[in-house]
CSV table of N, CA and C in Angstrom, one decimal:
chain,number,residue,atom,x,y,z
A,525,UNK,N,0.8,-1.2,0.0
A,525,UNK,CA,0.0,0.0,0.0
A,525,UNK,C,0.9,1.3,0.0
A,526,UNK,N,1.9,1.3,0.8
A,526,UNK,CA,2.9,2.4,0.9
A,526,UNK,C,3.5,2.6,-0.5
A,527,UNK,N,3.8,1.5,-1.2
A,527,UNK,CA,4.4,1.6,-2.5
A,527,UNK,C,3.5,2.2,-3.5
A,528,UNK,N,2.2,1.9,-3.5
A,528,UNK,CA,1.2,2.5,-4.4
A,528,UNK,C,1.1,4.0,-4.1
A,529,UNK,N,1.0,4.4,-2.9
A,529,UNK,CA,0.9,5.8,-2.5
A,529,UNK,C,2.2,6.6,-3.0
A,530,UNK,N,3.4,6.0,-2.8
A,530,UNK,CA,4.6,6.6,-3.2
A,530,UNK,C,4.6,6.8,-4.7
A,531,UNK,N,4.3,5.7,-5.5
A,531,UNK,CA,4.2,5.8,-7.0
A,531,UNK,C,3.2,6.9,-7.4
A,532,UNK,N,2.1,6.9,-6.8
A,532,UNK,CA,1.0,7.9,-7.2
A,532,UNK,C,1.5,9.3,-6.9
A,533,UNK,N,2.2,9.5,-5.8
A,533,UNK,CA,2.8,10.8,-5.4
A,533,UNK,C,3.8,11.2,-6.5
A,534,UNK,N,4.7,10.3,-6.9
A,534,UNK,CA,5.7,10.6,-7.9
A,534,UNK,C,5.1,11.0,-9.2
A,535,UNK,N,4.1,10.3,-9.6
A,535,UNK,CA,3.4,10.6,-10.9
A,535,UNK,C,2.7,11.9,-10.8
A,536,UNK,N,2.1,12.3,-9.7
A,536,UNK,CA,1.4,13.6,-9.6
A,536,UNK,C,2.5,14.7,-9.6
A,537,UNK,N,3.6,14.5,-9.0
A,537,UNK,CA,4.7,15.4,-8.9
A,537,UNK,C,5.3,15.7,-10.3
A,538,UNK,N,5.5,14.6,-11.1
A,538,UNK,CA,6.1,14.7,-12.4
A,538,UNK,C,5.1,15.4,-13.3
A,539,UNK,N,3.9,15.0,-13.3
A,539,UNK,CA,2.9,15.7,-14.1
A,539,UNK,C,2.8,17.2,-13.8
A,540,UNK,N,2.8,17.5,-12.5
A,540,UNK,CA,2.7,18.9,-12.2
A,540,UNK,C,3.9,19.7,-12.6
A,541,UNK,N,5.1,19.1,-12.6
A,541,UNK,CA,6.3,19.8,-13.1
A,541,UNK,C,6.3,19.9,-14.6
A,542,UNK,N,5.8,19.0,-15.3
A,542,UNK,CA,5.7,19.1,-16.7
A,542,UNK,C,5.0,20.3,-17.2
A,543,UNK,N,3.9,20.6,-16.6
A,543,UNK,CA,3.1,21.7,-17.0
A,543,UNK,C,3.8,23.1,-16.8
A,544,UNK,N,4.7,23.1,-15.8
A,544,UNK,CA,5.4,24.3,-15.5
A,544,UNK,C,6.4,24.7,-16.6
A,545,UNK,N,6.8,23.7,-17.4
A,545,UNK,CA,7.8,24.0,-18.5
A,545,UNK,C,7.2,24.7,-19.7
A,546,UNK,N,5.9,24.6,-19.8
A,546,UNK,CA,5.2,25.2,-20.9
A,546,UNK,C,5.1,26.8,-20.7
A,547,UNK,N,5.2,27.5,-21.8
A,547,UNK,CA,5.1,28.9,-21.7
A,547,UNK,C,4.0,29.4,-22.7
A,548,UNK,N,3.4,30.5,-22.4
A,548,UNK,CA,2.3,31.0,-23.2
A,548,UNK,C,2.8,32.4,-23.7
A,549,UNK,N,2.7,32.6,-25.0
A,549,UNK,CA,3.2,33.8,-25.6
A,549,UNK,C,1.9,34.6,-26.0
A,550,UNK,N,1.9,35.9,-25.6
A,550,UNK,CA,0.9,36.8,-25.9
A,550,UNK,C,1.4,37.8,-26.9
A,551,UNK,N,0.7,37.9,-28.1
A,551,UNK,CA,1.2,38.8,-29.1
A,551,UNK,C,0.3,40.0,-29.2
A,552,UNK,N,0.9,41.2,-29.2
A,552,UNK,CA,0.1,42.4,-29.3
A,552,UNK,C,0.5,43.0,-30.7
A,553,UNK,N,-0.5,43.1,-31.6
A,553,UNK,CA,-0.2,43.6,-32.9
A,553,UNK,C,-0.2,45.1,-32.9
A,554,UNK,N,0.5,45.7,-33.8
A,554,UNK,CA,0.6,47.1,-33.9
A,554,UNK,C,-0.4,47.5,-35.0
A,555,UNK,N,-1.1,48.6,-34.7
A,555,UNK,CA,-2.0,49.2,-35.6
A,555,UNK,C,-1.3,50.3,-36.4
A,556,UNK,N,-1.6,50.4,-37.7
A,556,UNK,CA,-0.9,51.4,-38.5
A,556,UNK,C,-1.7,52.7,-38.6
A,557,UNK,N,-1.0,53.7,-39.2
A,557,UNK,CA,-1.6,55.0,-39.3
A,557,UNK,C,-2.8,55.0,-40.1
A,558,UNK,N,-2.8,54.3,-41.2
A,558,UNK,CA,-4.0,54.2,-42.0
A,558,UNK,C,-5.3,53.8,-41.3
A,559,UNK,N,-5.1,52.7,-40.4
A,559,UNK,CA,-6.2,52.2,-39.6
A,559,UNK,C,-6.7,53.3,-38.6
A,560,UNK,N,-5.7,53.9,-37.9
A,560,UNK,CA,-6.1,54.9,-36.9
A,560,UNK,C,-6.9,56.0,-37.6
A,561,UNK,N,-6.4,56.5,-38.7
A,561,UNK,CA,-7.0,57.6,-39.4
A,561,UNK,C,-8.3,57.2,-40.0
A,562,UNK,N,-8.5,56.0,-40.4
A,562,UNK,CA,-9.8,55.5,-40.9
A,562,UNK,C,-10.8,55.5,-39.8
A,563,UNK,N,-10.4,55.1,-38.6
A,563,UNK,CA,-11.3,55.2,-37.4
A,563,UNK,C,-11.6,56.6,-36.9
A,564,UNK,N,-10.6,57.4,-37.0
A,564,UNK,CA,-10.7,58.8,-36.5
A,564,UNK,C,-10.0,59.7,-37.5
A,565,UNK,N,-10.6,60.3,-38.5
A,565,UNK,CA,-9.9,61.1,-39.5
A,565,UNK,C,-9.3,62.3,-39.0
A,566,UNK,N,-9.7,62.8,-37.8
A,566,UNK,CA,-9.1,64.0,-37.2
A,566,UNK,C,-8.0,63.7,-36.2
A,567,UNK,N,-7.6,62.5,-36.1
A,567,UNK,CA,-6.6,62.0,-35.1
A,567,UNK,C,-5.3,62.8,-35.3
A,568,UNK,N,-4.7,63.1,-34.2
A,568,UNK,CA,-3.4,63.8,-34.2
A,568,UNK,C,-2.4,62.7,-33.8
A,569,UNK,N,-1.6,62.2,-34.8
A,569,UNK,CA,-0.7,61.0,-34.5
A,569,UNK,C,0.7,61.3,-35.0
A,570,UNK,N,1.6,60.4,-34.5
A,570,UNK,CA,3.0,60.3,-35.0
A,570,UNK,C,3.4,58.9,-34.8
A,571,UNK,N,4.5,58.5,-35.5
A,571,UNK,CA,5.1,57.2,-35.4
A,571,UNK,C,6.4,57.3,-34.8
A,572,UNK,N,6.7,56.4,-33.8
A,572,UNK,CA,8.0,56.3,-33.1
A,572,UNK,C,8.3,54.8,-32.9
A,573,UNK,N,9.4,54.4,-33.3
A,573,UNK,CA,9.9,53.0,-33.1
A,573,UNK,C,8.8,52.0,-33.6
A,574,UNK,N,8.2,52.3,-34.8
A,574,UNK,CA,7.3,51.4,-35.4
A,574,UNK,C,5.9,51.4,-34.8
A,575,UNK,N,5.6,52.2,-33.8
A,575,UNK,CA,4.3,52.3,-33.1
A,575,UNK,C,3.7,53.7,-33.4
A,576,UNK,N,2.4,53.7,-33.6
A,576,UNK,CA,1.6,54.9,-33.8
A,576,UNK,C,1.2,55.4,-32.4
A,577,UNK,N,1.4,56.7,-32.2
A,577,UNK,CA,1.0,57.4,-30.9
A,577,UNK,C,-0.1,58.4,-31.2
A,578,UNK,N,-1.1,58.5,-30.4
A,578,UNK,CA,-2.2,59.4,-30.6
A,578,UNK,C,-2.5,60.2,-29.4
A,579,UNK,N,-2.8,61.5,-29.6
A,579,UNK,CA,-3.2,62.4,-28.5
A,579,UNK,C,-4.7,62.6,-28.4
A,580,UNK,N,-5.1,63.5,-27.4
A,580,UNK,CA,-6.5,63.8,-27.2
A,580,UNK,C,-7.3,62.6,-26.8
A,581,UNK,N,-6.8,61.7,-26.0
A,581,UNK,CA,-7.5,60.6,-25.4
A,581,UNK,C,-7.8,61.0,-24.0
A,582,UNK,N,-9.1,61.0,-23.7
A,582,UNK,CA,-9.6,61.6,-22.4
A,582,UNK,C,-8.9,61.1,-21.2
A,583,UNK,N,-8.8,59.8,-21.0
A,583,UNK,CA,-8.2,59.3,-19.7
A,583,UNK,C,-6.7,59.6,-19.6
A,584,UNK,N,-6.1,59.7,-20.8
A,584,UNK,CA,-4.6,60.1,-20.8
A,584,UNK,C,-4.4,61.5,-20.5
A,585,UNK,N,-5.3,62.4,-21.0
A,585,UNK,CA,-5.2,63.8,-20.7
A,585,UNK,C,-5.4,64.1,-19.2
A,586,UNK,N,-6.1,63.2,-18.4
A,586,UNK,CA,-6.3,63.4,-17.0
A,586,UNK,C,-5.0,63.1,-16.2
A,587,UNK,N,-4.1,62.4,-16.8
A,587,UNK,CA,-2.9,61.9,-16.0
A,587,UNK,C,-1.9,63.1,-15.8
A,588,UNK,N,-1.3,63.0,-14.6
A,588,UNK,CA,-0.2,64.0,-14.4
A,588,UNK,C,1.1,63.3,-14.7
A,589,UNK,N,1.8,63.8,-15.7
A,589,UNK,CA,3.0,63.1,-16.2
A,589,UNK,C,4.2,64.0,-16.2
A,590,UNK,N,5.4,63.5,-16.0
A,590,UNK,CA,6.6,64.3,-15.9
A,590,UNK,C,7.5,63.9,-17.1
A,591,UNK,N,8.0,65.0,-17.8
A,591,UNK,CA,8.9,64.8,-18.9
A,591,UNK,C,10.2,64.2,-18.5
A,592,UNK,N,10.6,63.2,-19.2
A,592,UNK,CA,11.9,62.5,-18.8
A,592,UNK,C,12.9,62.8,-19.9
A,593,UNK,N,13.5,61.8,-20.5
A,593,UNK,CA,14.5,62.0,-21.5
A,593,UNK,C,14.0,62.2,-22.9
A,594,UNK,N,14.7,63.0,-23.7
A,594,UNK,CA,14.3,63.2,-25.1
A,594,UNK,C,14.6,61.9,-25.9
A,595,UNK,N,13.6,61.4,-26.6
A,595,UNK,CA,13.8,60.1,-27.3
A,595,UNK,C,13.8,60.3,-28.8
A,596,UNK,N,13.4,61.5,-29.3
A,596,UNK,CA,13.4,61.7,-30.7
A,596,UNK,C,12.8,63.1,-31.0
A,597,UNK,N,12.5,63.3,-32.3
A,597,UNK,CA,11.8,64.5,-32.8
A,597,UNK,C,11.1,64.2,-34.1
A,598,UNK,N,10.2,65.1,-34.4
A,598,UNK,CA,9.4,64.9,-35.6
A,598,UNK,C,10.3,65.4,-36.8
A,599,UNK,N,10.5,64.5,-37.7
A,599,UNK,CA,11.5,64.8,-38.9
A,599,UNK,C,10.7,65.1,-40.1
A,600,UNK,N,9.5,64.6,-40.3
A,600,UNK,CA,8.7,64.9,-41.5
A,600,UNK,C,7.2,64.9,-41.2
A,601,UNK,N,6.4,65.5,-42.1
A,601,UNK,CA,5.0,65.4,-41.9
A,601,UNK,C,4.4,64.7,-43.0
A,602,UNK,N,3.2,64.1,-42.8
A,602,UNK,CA,2.5,63.3,-43.8
A,602,UNK,C,1.0,63.5,-43.6
A,603,UNK,N,0.3,64.2,-44.5
A,603,UNK,CA,-1.1,64.4,-44.3
A,603,UNK,C,-1.9,63.3,-44.9
A,604,UNK,N,-1.3,62.4,-45.6
A,604,UNK,CA,-2.0,61.2,-46.1
A,604,UNK,C,-2.0,60.1,-45.1
A,605,UNK,N,-2.8,59.1,-45.3
A,605,UNK,CA,-2.9,58.0,-44.4
A,605,UNK,C,-2.0,56.9,-44.6
A,606,UNK,N,-1.2,56.9,-45.6
A,606,UNK,CA,-0.3,55.8,-45.9
A,606,UNK,C,1.1,56.1,-45.8
A,607,UNK,N,2.0,55.1,-45.8
A,607,UNK,CA,3.4,55.2,-45.8
A,607,UNK,C,4.0,56.0,-44.6
A,608,UNK,N,3.4,55.8,-43.4
A,608,UNK,CA,4.0,56.5,-42.3
A,608,UNK,C,5.3,55.8,-41.9
A,609,UNK,N,6.3,56.6,-41.4
A,609,UNK,CA,7.6,56.1,-41.0
A,609,UNK,C,7.9,56.7,-39.6
A,610,UNK,N,8.9,56.1,-39.0
A,610,UNK,CA,9.3,56.7,-37.7
A,610,UNK,C,9.7,58.1,-37.8
A,611,UNK,N,9.3,59.0,-36.9
A,611,UNK,CA,9.6,60.4,-36.9
A,611,UNK,C,8.7,61.2,-37.8
A,612,UNK,N,7.6,60.6,-38.2
A,612,UNK,CA,6.6,61.2,-39.1
A,612,UNK,C,5.3,61.5,-38.3
A,613,UNK,N,4.8,62.7,-38.5
A,613,UNK,CA,3.5,63.1,-37.9
A,613,UNK,C,2.5,63.7,-38.9
A,614,UNK,N,1.3,63.7,-38.6
A,614,UNK,CA,0.3,64.3,-39.5
A,614,UNK,C,-0.1,65.7,-39.1
A,615,UNK,N,0.2,66.1,-37.8
A,615,UNK,CA,-0.2,67.5,-37.4
A,615,UNK,C,0.9,68.2,-36.7
A,616,UNK,N,1.8,67.5,-36.1
A,616,UNK,CA,2.9,68.2,-35.4
A,616,UNK,C,3.9,68.7,-36.4
A,617,UNK,N,4.6,69.8,-36.1
A,617,UNK,CA,5.6,70.4,-37.0
A,617,UNK,C,6.9,69.7,-36.9
A,618,UNK,N,7.7,69.8,-38.0
A,618,UNK,CA,9.0,69.2,-38.0
A,618,UNK,C,9.8,69.9,-36.9
A,619,UNK,N,10.6,69.1,-36.2
A,619,UNK,CA,11.4,69.7,-35.1
A,619,UNK,C,10.8,69.6,-33.7
A,620,UNK,N,9.5,69.2,-33.6
A,620,UNK,CA,8.9,69.0,-32.3
A,620,UNK,C,9.6,67.9,-31.6
A,621,UNK,N,10.0,68.1,-30.3
A,621,UNK,CA,10.7,67.2,-29.5
A,621,UNK,C,9.8,66.2,-28.9
A,622,UNK,N,10.3,64.9,-28.9
A,622,UNK,CA,9.5,63.8,-28.3
A,622,UNK,C,10.3,63.3,-27.0
A,623,UNK,N,9.6,63.2,-25.9
A,623,UNK,CA,10.1,62.8,-24.6
A,623,UNK,C,9.4,61.6,-24.1
A,624,UNK,N,10.2,60.8,-23.3
A,624,UNK,CA,9.5,59.7,-22.5
A,624,UNK,C,8.8,60.3,-21.3
A,625,UNK,N,7.9,59.6,-20.7
A,625,UNK,CA,7.2,60.0,-19.5
A,625,UNK,C,7.8,59.2,-18.4
A,626,UNK,N,8.1,59.8,-17.3
A,626,UNK,CA,8.7,59.0,-16.1
A,626,UNK,C,7.7,58.0,-15.6
A,627,UNK,N,6.4,58.3,-15.6
A,627,UNK,CA,5.4,57.5,-15.0
A,627,UNK,C,4.8,56.4,-15.9
A,628,UNK,N,4.9,56.5,-17.2
A,628,UNK,CA,4.2,55.6,-18.1
A,628,UNK,C,5.1,55.3,-19.3
A,629,UNK,N,5.3,54.0,-19.5
A,629,UNK,CA,6.1,53.6,-20.6
A,629,UNK,C,5.4,53.6,-22.0
A,630,UNK,N,4.1,53.6,-21.9
A,630,UNK,CA,3.3,53.6,-23.2
A,630,UNK,C,2.8,54.9,-23.6
A,631,UNK,N,3.3,56.0,-22.9
A,631,UNK,CA,2.9,57.4,-23.3
A,631,UNK,C,4.2,58.2,-23.6
A,632,UNK,N,4.2,58.9,-24.7
A,632,UNK,CA,5.3,59.8,-25.0
A,632,UNK,C,4.7,61.2,-24.9
A,633,UNK,N,5.6,62.2,-24.6
A,633,UNK,CA,5.2,63.6,-24.5
A,633,UNK,C,5.9,64.4,-25.5
A,634,UNK,N,5.2,65.4,-26.1
A,634,UNK,CA,5.7,66.2,-27.1
A,634,UNK,C,5.5,67.7,-26.7
A,635,UNK,N,6.6,68.4,-26.7
A,635,UNK,CA,6.6,69.9,-26.5
A,635,UNK,C,6.2,70.6,-27.7
A,636,UNK,N,5.1,71.3,-27.7
A,636,UNK,CA,4.7,72.1,-28.9
A,636,UNK,C,3.9,73.3,-28.5
A,637,UNK,N,4.4,74.5,-29.0
A,637,UNK,CA,3.8,75.8,-28.7
A,637,UNK,C,3.6,76.0,-27.2
A,638,UNK,N,4.6,75.7,-26.4
A,638,UNK,CA,4.6,75.9,-25.0
A,638,UNK,C,3.8,74.9,-24.2
A,639,UNK,N,3.2,73.9,-24.8
A,639,UNK,CA,2.4,72.9,-24.1
A,639,UNK,C,3.1,71.6,-24.2
A,640,UNK,N,2.7,70.7,-23.2
A,640,UNK,CA,3.2,69.4,-23.2
A,640,UNK,C,2.1,68.4,-23.6
A,641,UNK,N,2.1,67.9,-24.8
A,641,UNK,CA,1.0,67.0,-25.3
A,641,UNK,C,1.3,65.6,-25.0
A,642,UNK,N,0.3,64.8,-24.6
A,642,UNK,CA,0.4,63.4,-24.2
A,642,UNK,C,-0.1,62.5,-25.3
A,643,UNK,N,0.8,61.6,-25.7
A,643,UNK,CA,0.5,60.7,-26.8
A,643,UNK,C,0.6,59.2,-26.3
A,644,UNK,N,-0.5,58.5,-26.5
A,644,UNK,CA,-0.6,57.1,-26.1
A,644,UNK,C,-0.3,56.2,-27.2
A,645,UNK,N,0.5,55.1,-27.0
A,645,UNK,CA,0.8,54.1,-28.0
A,645,UNK,C,-0.4,53.4,-28.3
A,646,UNK,N,-0.8,53.3,-29.6
A,646,UNK,CA,-2.0,52.6,-30.0
A,646,UNK,C,-1.6,51.2,-30.5
A,647,UNK,N,-2.1,50.2,-29.7
A,647,UNK,CA,-1.8,48.8,-30.1
A,647,UNK,C,-3.2,48.1,-30.0
A,648,UNK,N,-3.2,47.0,-30.7
A,648,UNK,CA,-4.4,46.1,-30.5
A,648,UNK,C,-3.9,44.8,-30.0
A,649,UNK,N,-4.7,44.2,-29.1
A,649,UNK,CA,-4.2,43.0,-28.5
A,649,UNK,C,-5.3,42.0,-28.2
C-alpha cells in the first residue's frame, strides 16, 4: 500500500512539473496610421519605433506626467494616411521634440507651442 501511494505521489509530482515547463506567448499587434485615421480622420498622430501614438485621449489627458529624456523628434509630416515612418507626424511640425514620460512607458510627451502634449501608444491586443 505504501508503494502504491509513493508511486502515485511521484506521478502527480512529475505531471505537475511538466506543465510548468510550458510557456504562453501573448502577441500584441501594432495598428498602422491608415487604420487609426480610418477610425478617426481628425486624429493627431505620429510614429515612433514602429508604433503609432495618438493624443487627445480623455483618460490620458487626465494623467499627471513628468517629462523625462528626449527620445526623438518629428522629422517629416504626412497628411496622407499611408506610408508612415518613424519620426513622421500628421499634425505636429518638423522639429517638435519627443520625450519619454517618467510614470508611463506607453505614453510619450511632445513639447509644442509651450504645451506638453500626451500621446498614447496605439496597439491592438
